[in-house]
Short mmCIF file of C-alpha atoms in Angstrom, two decimals:
data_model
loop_
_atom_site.label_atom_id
_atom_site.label_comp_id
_atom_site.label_asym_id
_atom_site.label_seq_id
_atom_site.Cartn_x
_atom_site.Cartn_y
_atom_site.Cartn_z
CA UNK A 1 -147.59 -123.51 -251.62
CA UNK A 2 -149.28 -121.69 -248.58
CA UNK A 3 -148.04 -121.76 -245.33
CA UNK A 4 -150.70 -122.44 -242.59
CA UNK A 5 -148.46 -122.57 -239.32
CA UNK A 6 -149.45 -118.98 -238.55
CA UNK A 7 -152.63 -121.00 -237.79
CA UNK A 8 -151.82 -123.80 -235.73
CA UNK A 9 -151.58 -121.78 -232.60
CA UNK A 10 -154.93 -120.29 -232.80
CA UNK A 11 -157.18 -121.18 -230.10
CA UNK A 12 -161.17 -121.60 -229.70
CA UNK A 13 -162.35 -118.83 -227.54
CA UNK A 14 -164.10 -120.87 -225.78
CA UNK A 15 -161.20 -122.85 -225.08
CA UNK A 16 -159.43 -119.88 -224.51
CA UNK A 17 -162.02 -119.07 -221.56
CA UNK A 18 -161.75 -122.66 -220.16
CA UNK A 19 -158.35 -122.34 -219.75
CA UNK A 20 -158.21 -119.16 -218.07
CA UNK A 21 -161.15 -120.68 -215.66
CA UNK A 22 -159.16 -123.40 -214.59
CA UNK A 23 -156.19 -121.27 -213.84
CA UNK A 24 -158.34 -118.84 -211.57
CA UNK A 25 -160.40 -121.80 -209.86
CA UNK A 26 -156.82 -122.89 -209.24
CA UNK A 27 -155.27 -119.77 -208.23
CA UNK A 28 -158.13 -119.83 -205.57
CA UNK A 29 -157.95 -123.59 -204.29
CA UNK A 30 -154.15 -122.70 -203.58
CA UNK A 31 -155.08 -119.39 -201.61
CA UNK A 32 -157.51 -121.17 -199.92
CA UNK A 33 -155.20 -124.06 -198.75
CA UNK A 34 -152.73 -121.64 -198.03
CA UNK A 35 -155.19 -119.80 -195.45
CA UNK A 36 -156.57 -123.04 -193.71
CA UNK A 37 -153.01 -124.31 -193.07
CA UNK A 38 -151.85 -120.69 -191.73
CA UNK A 39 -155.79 -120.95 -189.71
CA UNK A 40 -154.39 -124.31 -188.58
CA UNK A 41 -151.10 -123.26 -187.28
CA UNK A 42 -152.91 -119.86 -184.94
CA UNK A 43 -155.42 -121.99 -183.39
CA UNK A 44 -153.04 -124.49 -182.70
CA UNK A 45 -150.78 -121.81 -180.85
CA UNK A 46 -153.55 -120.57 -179.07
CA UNK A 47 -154.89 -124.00 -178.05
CA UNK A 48 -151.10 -123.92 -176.45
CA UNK A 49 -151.42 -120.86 -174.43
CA UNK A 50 -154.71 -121.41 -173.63
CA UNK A 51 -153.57 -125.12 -171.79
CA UNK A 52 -150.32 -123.25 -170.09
CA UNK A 53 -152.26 -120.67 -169.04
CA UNK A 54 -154.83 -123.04 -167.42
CA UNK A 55 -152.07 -125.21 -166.07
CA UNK A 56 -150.48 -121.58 -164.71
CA UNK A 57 -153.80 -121.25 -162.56
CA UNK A 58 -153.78 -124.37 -161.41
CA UNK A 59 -150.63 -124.46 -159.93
CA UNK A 60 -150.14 -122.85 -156.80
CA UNK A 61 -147.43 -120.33 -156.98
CA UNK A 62 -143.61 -121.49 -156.48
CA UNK A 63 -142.39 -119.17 -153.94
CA UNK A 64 -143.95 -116.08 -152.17
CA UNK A 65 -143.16 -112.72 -153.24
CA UNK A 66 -141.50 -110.95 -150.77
CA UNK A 67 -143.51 -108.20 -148.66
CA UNK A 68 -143.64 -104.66 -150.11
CA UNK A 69 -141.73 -102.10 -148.15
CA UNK A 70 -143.36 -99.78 -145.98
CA UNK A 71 -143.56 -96.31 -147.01
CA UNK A 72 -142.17 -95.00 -144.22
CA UNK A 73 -138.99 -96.72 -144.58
CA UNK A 74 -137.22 -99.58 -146.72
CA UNK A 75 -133.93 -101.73 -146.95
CA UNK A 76 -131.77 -98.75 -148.64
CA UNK A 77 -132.23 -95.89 -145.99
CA UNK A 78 -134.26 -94.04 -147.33
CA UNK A 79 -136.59 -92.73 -144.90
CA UNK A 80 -139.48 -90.66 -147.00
CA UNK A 81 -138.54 -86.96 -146.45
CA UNK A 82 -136.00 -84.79 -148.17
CA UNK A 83 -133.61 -84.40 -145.29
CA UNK A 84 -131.42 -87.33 -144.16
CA UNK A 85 -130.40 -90.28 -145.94
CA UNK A 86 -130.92 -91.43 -149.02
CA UNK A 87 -131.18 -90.51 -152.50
CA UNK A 88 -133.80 -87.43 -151.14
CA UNK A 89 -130.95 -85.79 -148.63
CA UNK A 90 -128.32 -85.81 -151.83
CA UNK A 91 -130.22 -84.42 -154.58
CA UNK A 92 -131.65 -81.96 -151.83
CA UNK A 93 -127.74 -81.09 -150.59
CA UNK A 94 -126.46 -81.06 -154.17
CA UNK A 95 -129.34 -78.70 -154.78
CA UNK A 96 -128.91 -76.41 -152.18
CA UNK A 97 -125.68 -75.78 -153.00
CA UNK A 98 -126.23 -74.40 -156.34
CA UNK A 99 -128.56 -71.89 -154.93
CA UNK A 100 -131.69 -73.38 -155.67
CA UNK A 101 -134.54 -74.47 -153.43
CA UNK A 102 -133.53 -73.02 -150.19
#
C-alpha cells in the first residue's frame, strides 16, 4: 500500500502566492494604522502647545521683571573697575600678589 501523506501538505502555487499577498497587504494595513495613530497623537500635542502658547500671548504678564542693573554699579558692590570692591578688587589683589599683572 502507498503512502500519500507526503502529499497532503502540498500547496497550489497559486495559492501559495495568495497567501503570501494577504500577509504583505496585511503587514502594510498594520504599519499604516500604526503611523496614523502615532500622526494622531503629534498633531494632537502640537494642537496643545499651539492653544497654550496663544493663551501665553494673550495674557498679560503676571508680575514685572525687575529693572536690569546699571553698569556702572549693582546690588553686590561691585562697581565696574578692577580696583575696589567686589569680585574685580579680589581676583586683582590675589593676583598681584603672586607676581602677576602689576
Amino acid at each position: 500500500m502507498s503512502n500519500y501523506n507526503k502529499w497532503d501538505n502540498i500547496a497550489d502555487s497559486d495559492e501559495e502566492e495568495e497567501k503570501h499577498t494577504k500577509q504583505v497587504q496585511s503587514l502594510k494595513n498594520e504599519e499604516r494604522e500604526d503611523y496614523r495613530r502615532e500622526q494622531d497623537a503629534v498633531e494632537m500635542w502640537l494642537k496643545r502647545q499651539e492653544v497654550a502658547i496663544s493663551r501665553a500671548e494673550a495674557e498679560p504678564p503676571k508680575a514685572t521683571p525687575p529693572p536690569m542693573p546699571s553698569r556702572d554699579h549693582d546690588s553686590s558692590g561691585y562697581s565696574g573697575g578692577l580696583g575696589g570692591g567686589g569680585l574685580g578688587g579680589s581676583l586683582m589683589g590675589g593676583m598681584m600678589g603672586m607676581g602677576g599683572m602689576g
